[in-house]
Amino acid sequence: MVTNEIYQQQEQKLKEQICEIGRLLFARGMVASNDGNISCRTPDGNLLVTPTGVSKGSMTPDMMLKVDLEGNVLEGTWKKTSELPMHLRAYEVRPDIQAVVHAHPPTATGFACAGEPLDDYVATEAVYALGCVPIAPYATPSTPQVPDSITPLLAEYDAMMLEFHGVLTVGADLMAAYYLMESVEQYAKICLTVRQLAPGRTMPREKIEEFLEIRRQANVPGRHPGFRKLPRYPAGYWYFDQK
């Protein structure tokens, strides 16, 4: 039987890990000021989430909030993030995931603002870890539009960019979700460099499929979209489609 004391010890370790990931995001320039948010499931079926209004580089475990799957605060005195509904939707749609990370890595966010998904297939590591990274249509921050915009993508993707906003990653644990965020930003940097040095250059299709087969045989966890080209979006398309 798992006792309350064991639950508390496990939760404390998760809180400490969230703080460490916050420091990594800040140190690598993927968040500034009080940008970004991090969450994870707890052993008792609830969630731990970072508070709003605090730098992710200076968080302490006592700042974490514990909420239920409806977003009600169970423990903690800090104000919950307005992006919490986005996290809740991810856990609702993907019962297999244990953690969610949202940040604003500058190169990947630049691609999101430009309406350019990451699907150039120019690096073996990106093909293996990510496949392609789509863009969720623009949604006004802190509104129900945000969770609605990511819902169609969650079934197939563990990483997605948010148009004019940032990047969202999910994973089997906190570090998996964080590492995916690092991979998205690295992939974006490589794509940008290749577009400058050799526009249009990409891996041959047969080599991509060969590498993806190696990945399938290795039973790598997580969702992987395989090889596909994604649509480009003109600025304002989502806004005008809703009028």
Tab-separated table of C-alpha atoms in Angstrom:
chain	number	residue	atom	x	y	z
A	1	MET	CA	0.000	0.000	0.000
A	2	VAL	CA	1.257	3.475	-0.916
A	3	THR	CA	1.082	5.748	2.119
A	4	ASN	CA	0.517	9.500	2.192
A	5	GLU	CA	4.130	9.931	3.257
A	6	ILE	CA	5.338	8.141	0.127
A	7	TYR	CA	3.016	10.263	-2.042
A	8	GLN	CA	4.428	13.394	-0.434
A	9	GLN	CA	7.994	12.265	-1.057
A	10	GLN	CA	7.202	11.524	-4.696
A	11	GLU	CA	5.487	14.880	-5.140
A	12	GLN	CA	8.430	16.696	-3.584
A	13	LYS	CA	10.770	15.095	-6.112
A	14	LEU	CA	8.456	16.152	-8.948
A	15	LYS	CA	8.365	19.722	-7.628
A	16	GLU	CA	12.154	19.794	-7.515
A	17	GLN	CA	12.344	18.431	-11.047
A	18	ILE	CA	9.926	21.092	-12.313
A	19	CYS	CA	12.159	23.761	-10.780
A	20	GLU	CA	15.232	22.241	-12.428
A	21	ILE	CA	13.500	22.241	-15.812
A	22	GLY	CA	12.498	25.853	-15.251
A	23	ARG	CA	16.146	26.734	-14.640
A	24	LEU	CA	17.185	24.886	-17.802
A	25	LEU	CA	14.575	26.677	-19.903
A	26	PHE	CA	15.722	30.033	-18.538
A	27	ALA	CA	19.442	29.276	-18.917
A	28	ARG	CA	18.970	28.203	-22.542
A	29	GLY	CA	16.988	31.304	-23.440
A	30	MET	CA	13.739	29.457	-24.087
A	31	VAL	CA	11.814	31.663	-21.646
A	32	ALA	CA	12.237	35.273	-20.527
A	33	SER	CA	10.727	37.214	-17.659
A	34	ASN	CA	7.808	35.096	-16.386
A	35	ASP	CA	7.197	33.269	-19.697
A	36	GLY	CA	6.246	29.617	-19.945
A	37	ASN	CA	4.664	26.984	-17.736
A	38	ILE	CA	5.311	23.386	-16.721
A	39	SER	CA	3.032	20.690	-15.329
A	40	CYS	CA	3.004	16.995	-14.508
A	41	ARG	CA	0.706	14.333	-13.138
A	42	THR	CA	0.988	13.385	-9.482
A	43	PRO	CA	0.884	9.815	-8.133
A	44	ASP	CA	-2.639	10.415	-6.772
A	45	GLY	CA	-4.061	11.445	-10.158
A	46	ASN	CA	-3.896	15.219	-9.819
A	47	LEU	CA	-1.470	17.737	-11.333
A	48	LEU	CA	1.414	19.928	-10.248
A	49	VAL	CA	1.704	23.192	-12.185
A	50	THR	CA	3.922	26.251	-12.078
A	51	PRO	CA	2.424	29.546	-10.867
A	52	THR	CA	1.997	32.700	-12.910
A	53	GLY	CA	4.048	35.851	-12.482
A	54	VAL	CA	7.361	34.227	-11.581
A	55	SER	CA	10.564	33.633	-13.540
A	56	LYS	CA	10.978	29.984	-14.391
A	57	GLY	CA	14.652	30.392	-13.590
A	58	SER	CA	14.081	31.215	-9.929
A	59	MET	CA	11.237	28.935	-8.842
A	60	THR	CA	11.329	26.952	-5.610
A	61	PRO	CA	9.351	23.771	-4.833
A	62	ASP	CA	7.023	25.554	-2.402
A	63	MET	CA	5.737	27.737	-5.260
A	64	MET	CA	4.135	24.791	-7.071
A	65	LEU	CA	0.367	24.467	-7.160
A	66	LYS	CA	-1.506	21.206	-6.933
A	67	VAL	CA	-4.734	21.159	-8.944
A	68	ASP	CA	-7.295	18.562	-9.908
A	69	LEU	CA	-8.132	17.667	-13.503
A	70	GLU	CA	-10.782	20.389	-13.535
A	71	GLY	CA	-8.230	23.042	-12.613
A	72	ASN	CA	-9.378	23.553	-9.021
A	73	VAL	CA	-6.522	24.434	-6.670
A	74	LEU	CA	-6.001	21.772	-4.004
A	75	GLU	CA	-2.730	23.020	-2.522
A	76	GLY	CA	-0.617	26.142	-2.856
A	77	THR	CA	-0.988	29.875	-2.340
A	78	TRP	CA	0.357	31.260	-5.600
A	79	LYS	CA	-1.906	32.299	-8.466
A	80	LYS	CA	-2.389	29.612	-11.109
A	81	THR	CA	-1.303	30.248	-14.682
A	82	SER	CA	-3.892	31.414	-17.196
A	83	GLU	CA	-2.500	28.753	-19.556
A	84	LEU	CA	-3.697	25.953	-17.255
A	85	PRO	CA	-6.658	25.059	-19.554
A	86	MET	CA	-4.160	24.217	-22.309
A	87	HIS	CA	-2.410	21.772	-19.992
A	88	LEU	CA	-5.708	20.285	-18.813
A	89	ARG	CA	-6.781	19.668	-22.407
A	90	ALA	CA	-3.520	17.906	-23.178
A	91	TYR	CA	-4.002	15.513	-20.248
A	92	GLU	CA	-7.639	14.962	-21.191
A	93	VAL	CA	-6.863	14.085	-24.804
A	94	ARG	CA	-3.683	12.146	-24.030
A	95	PRO	CA	-4.067	9.891	-20.982
A	96	ASP	CA	-0.680	8.391	-21.874
A	97	ILE	CA	1.292	11.557	-21.106
A	98	GLN	CA	2.657	12.534	-17.711
A	99	ALA	CA	4.044	16.024	-18.349
A	100	VAL	CA	3.541	19.192	-20.407
A	101	VAL	CA	6.026	21.993	-21.108
A	102	HIS	CA	5.184	25.331	-22.741
A	103	ALA	CA	7.939	27.791	-23.617
A	104	HIS	CA	8.958	30.447	-26.139
A	105	PRO	CA	12.221	29.191	-27.700
A	106	PRO	CA	13.114	32.063	-30.039
A	107	THR	CA	13.963	30.277	-33.278
A	108	ALA	CA	11.044	27.854	-33.162
A	109	THR	CA	8.718	30.647	-32.091
A	110	GLY	CA	9.995	32.644	-35.058
A	111	PHE	CA	8.919	29.808	-37.360
A	112	ALA	CA	5.524	29.765	-35.626
A	113	CYS	CA	5.143	33.514	-36.162
A	114	ALA	CA	6.159	33.152	-39.809
A	115	GLY	CA	3.562	30.421	-40.366
A	116	GLU	CA	6.312	27.954	-41.294
A	117	PRO	CA	6.030	24.454	-39.779
A	118	LEU	CA	9.190	22.448	-39.216
A	119	ASP	CA	9.102	19.807	-41.935
A	120	ASP	CA	12.338	20.262	-43.888
A	121	TYR	CA	13.858	16.872	-42.927
A	122	VAL	CA	17.432	18.112	-42.927
A	123	ALA	CA	18.895	16.336	-39.882
A	124	THR	CA	18.794	12.659	-38.962
A	125	GLU	CA	18.348	13.412	-35.260
A	126	ALA	CA	15.282	15.549	-35.971
A	127	VAL	CA	13.785	12.894	-38.244
A	128	TYR	CA	14.272	10.300	-35.508
A	129	ALA	CA	13.088	12.342	-32.519
A	130	LEU	CA	10.436	14.606	-34.012
A	131	GLY	CA	9.433	13.883	-37.578
A	132	CYS	CA	7.724	17.164	-38.322
A	133	VAL	CA	6.383	19.864	-36.039
A	134	PRO	CA	3.039	21.451	-37.015
A	135	ILE	CA	1.575	24.822	-36.115
A	136	ALA	CA	-1.617	25.036	-34.070
A	137	PRO	CA	-3.767	27.885	-35.444
A	138	TYR	CA	-3.598	31.225	-33.678
A	139	ALA	CA	-5.596	31.401	-30.471
A	140	THR	CA	-5.900	34.376	-28.163
A	141	PRO	CA	-3.869	33.598	-25.016
A	142	SER	CA	-5.853	32.932	-21.836
A	143	THR	CA	-9.039	32.082	-23.772
A	144	PRO	CA	-10.766	28.740	-24.539
A	145	GLN	CA	-9.455	29.121	-28.089
A	146	VAL	CA	-6.032	27.920	-26.923
A	147	PRO	CA	-6.979	24.382	-25.808
A	148	ASP	CA	-9.307	24.092	-28.797
A	149	SER	CA	-6.478	24.961	-31.190
A	150	ILE	CA	-4.167	22.186	-29.963
A	151	THR	CA	-6.773	19.428	-29.636
A	152	PRO	CA	-6.724	18.218	-33.278
A	153	LEU	CA	-2.925	17.891	-33.209
A	154	LEU	CA	-2.492	16.056	-29.909
A	155	ALA	CA	-3.590	12.711	-31.333
A	156	GLU	CA	-0.537	12.523	-33.608
A	157	TYR	CA	2.059	14.930	-32.257
A	158	ASP	CA	4.071	15.237	-29.051
A	159	ALA	CA	5.441	18.623	-30.136
A	160	MET	CA	3.682	21.543	-31.785
A	161	MET	CA	4.207	25.228	-32.337
A	162	LEU	CA	1.531	27.752	-31.419
A	163	GLU	CA	1.047	30.390	-34.099
A	164	PHE	CA	2.350	33.821	-32.991
A	165	HIS	CA	2.940	32.344	-29.523
A	166	GLY	CA	5.448	29.598	-28.733
A	167	VAL	CA	5.894	25.829	-28.468
A	168	LEU	CA	4.108	23.044	-26.567
A	169	THR	CA	5.587	19.614	-25.856
A	170	VAL	CA	4.214	16.598	-23.997
A	171	GLY	CA	5.940	13.482	-22.752
A	172	ALA	CA	5.973	10.291	-20.731
A	173	ASP	CA	7.692	12.211	-17.932
A	174	LEU	CA	8.975	15.700	-17.172
A	175	MET	CA	12.401	15.236	-18.717
A	176	ALA	CA	10.953	13.675	-21.873
A	177	ALA	CA	8.737	16.722	-22.403
A	178	TYR	CA	11.657	19.061	-21.688
A	179	TYR	CA	14.087	17.243	-23.983
A	180	LEU	CA	11.513	17.448	-26.756
A	181	MET	CA	11.399	21.220	-26.279
A	182	GLU	CA	15.187	21.328	-26.664
A	183	SER	CA	14.933	19.193	-29.801
A	184	VAL	CA	12.326	21.473	-31.381
A	185	GLU	CA	14.512	24.549	-30.882
A	186	GLN	CA	17.616	22.766	-32.176
A	187	TYR	CA	15.686	21.544	-35.233
A	188	ALA	CA	14.451	25.078	-35.899
A	189	LYS	CA	18.004	26.443	-35.761
A	190	ILE	CA	19.221	23.788	-38.203
A	191	CYS	CA	16.299	24.400	-40.577
A	192	LEU	CA	16.967	28.137	-40.561
A	193	THR	CA	20.674	27.613	-41.297
A	194	VAL	CA	19.994	25.202	-44.169
A	195	ARG	CA	17.435	27.573	-45.675
A	196	GLN	CA	20.099	30.284	-45.680
A	197	LEU	CA	22.948	28.153	-47.042
A	198	ALA	CA	21.173	25.704	-49.356
A	199	PRO	CA	17.477	26.566	-49.859
A	200	GLY	CA	15.360	23.523	-50.660
A	201	ARG	CA	17.972	20.949	-49.686
A	202	THR	CA	16.577	17.972	-47.776
A	203	MET	CA	17.228	14.292	-47.106
A	204	PRO	CA	16.105	11.957	-49.928
A	205	ARG	CA	12.690	10.435	-49.286
A	206	GLU	CA	13.998	6.866	-49.316
A	207	LYS	CA	16.608	7.706	-46.669
A	208	ILE	CA	13.952	9.273	-44.482
A	209	GLU	CA	11.784	6.150	-44.716
A	210	GLU	CA	14.797	3.936	-44.012
A	211	PHE	CA	15.594	5.905	-40.870
A	212	LEU	CA	11.964	5.915	-39.711
A	213	GLU	CA	11.878	2.126	-40.052
A	214	ILE	CA	14.877	1.915	-37.720
A	215	ARG	CA	12.913	4.053	-35.266
A	216	ARG	CA	9.842	1.814	-35.510
A	217	GLN	CA	11.916	-1.297	-34.859
A	218	ALA	CA	13.449	0.346	-31.795
A	219	ASN	CA	9.950	0.918	-30.318
A	220	VAL	CA	10.780	4.491	-29.346
A	221	PRO	CA	7.967	5.794	-27.085
A	222	GLY	CA	5.780	8.757	-27.965
A	223	ARG	CA	3.807	9.837	-31.009
A	224	HIS	CA	5.689	10.302	-34.293
A	225	PRO	CA	3.955	11.659	-37.416
A	226	GLY	CA	6.350	10.083	-39.907
A	227	PHE	CA	7.153	11.867	-43.161
A	228	ARG	CA	4.724	14.524	-44.298
A	229	LYS	CA	4.705	18.082	-45.572
A	230	LEU	CA	2.547	20.458	-43.576
A	231	PRO	CA	0.423	23.405	-44.739
A	232	ARG	CA	1.701	26.970	-44.622
A	233	TYR	CA	-0.620	29.594	-43.202
A	234	PRO	CA	-0.918	33.205	-44.355
A	235	ALA	CA	-0.920	35.790	-41.591
A	236	GLY	CA	-4.393	36.401	-40.248
A	237	TYR	CA	-5.976	33.353	-41.886
A	238	TRP	CA	-7.345	32.034	-38.582
A	239	TYR	CA	-8.750	35.381	-37.510
A	240	PHE	CA	-10.511	35.952	-40.808
A	241	ASP	CA	-11.832	32.380	-40.956
A	242	GLN	CA	-13.603	33.016	-37.672
A	243	LYS	CA	-15.286	36.259	-38.743
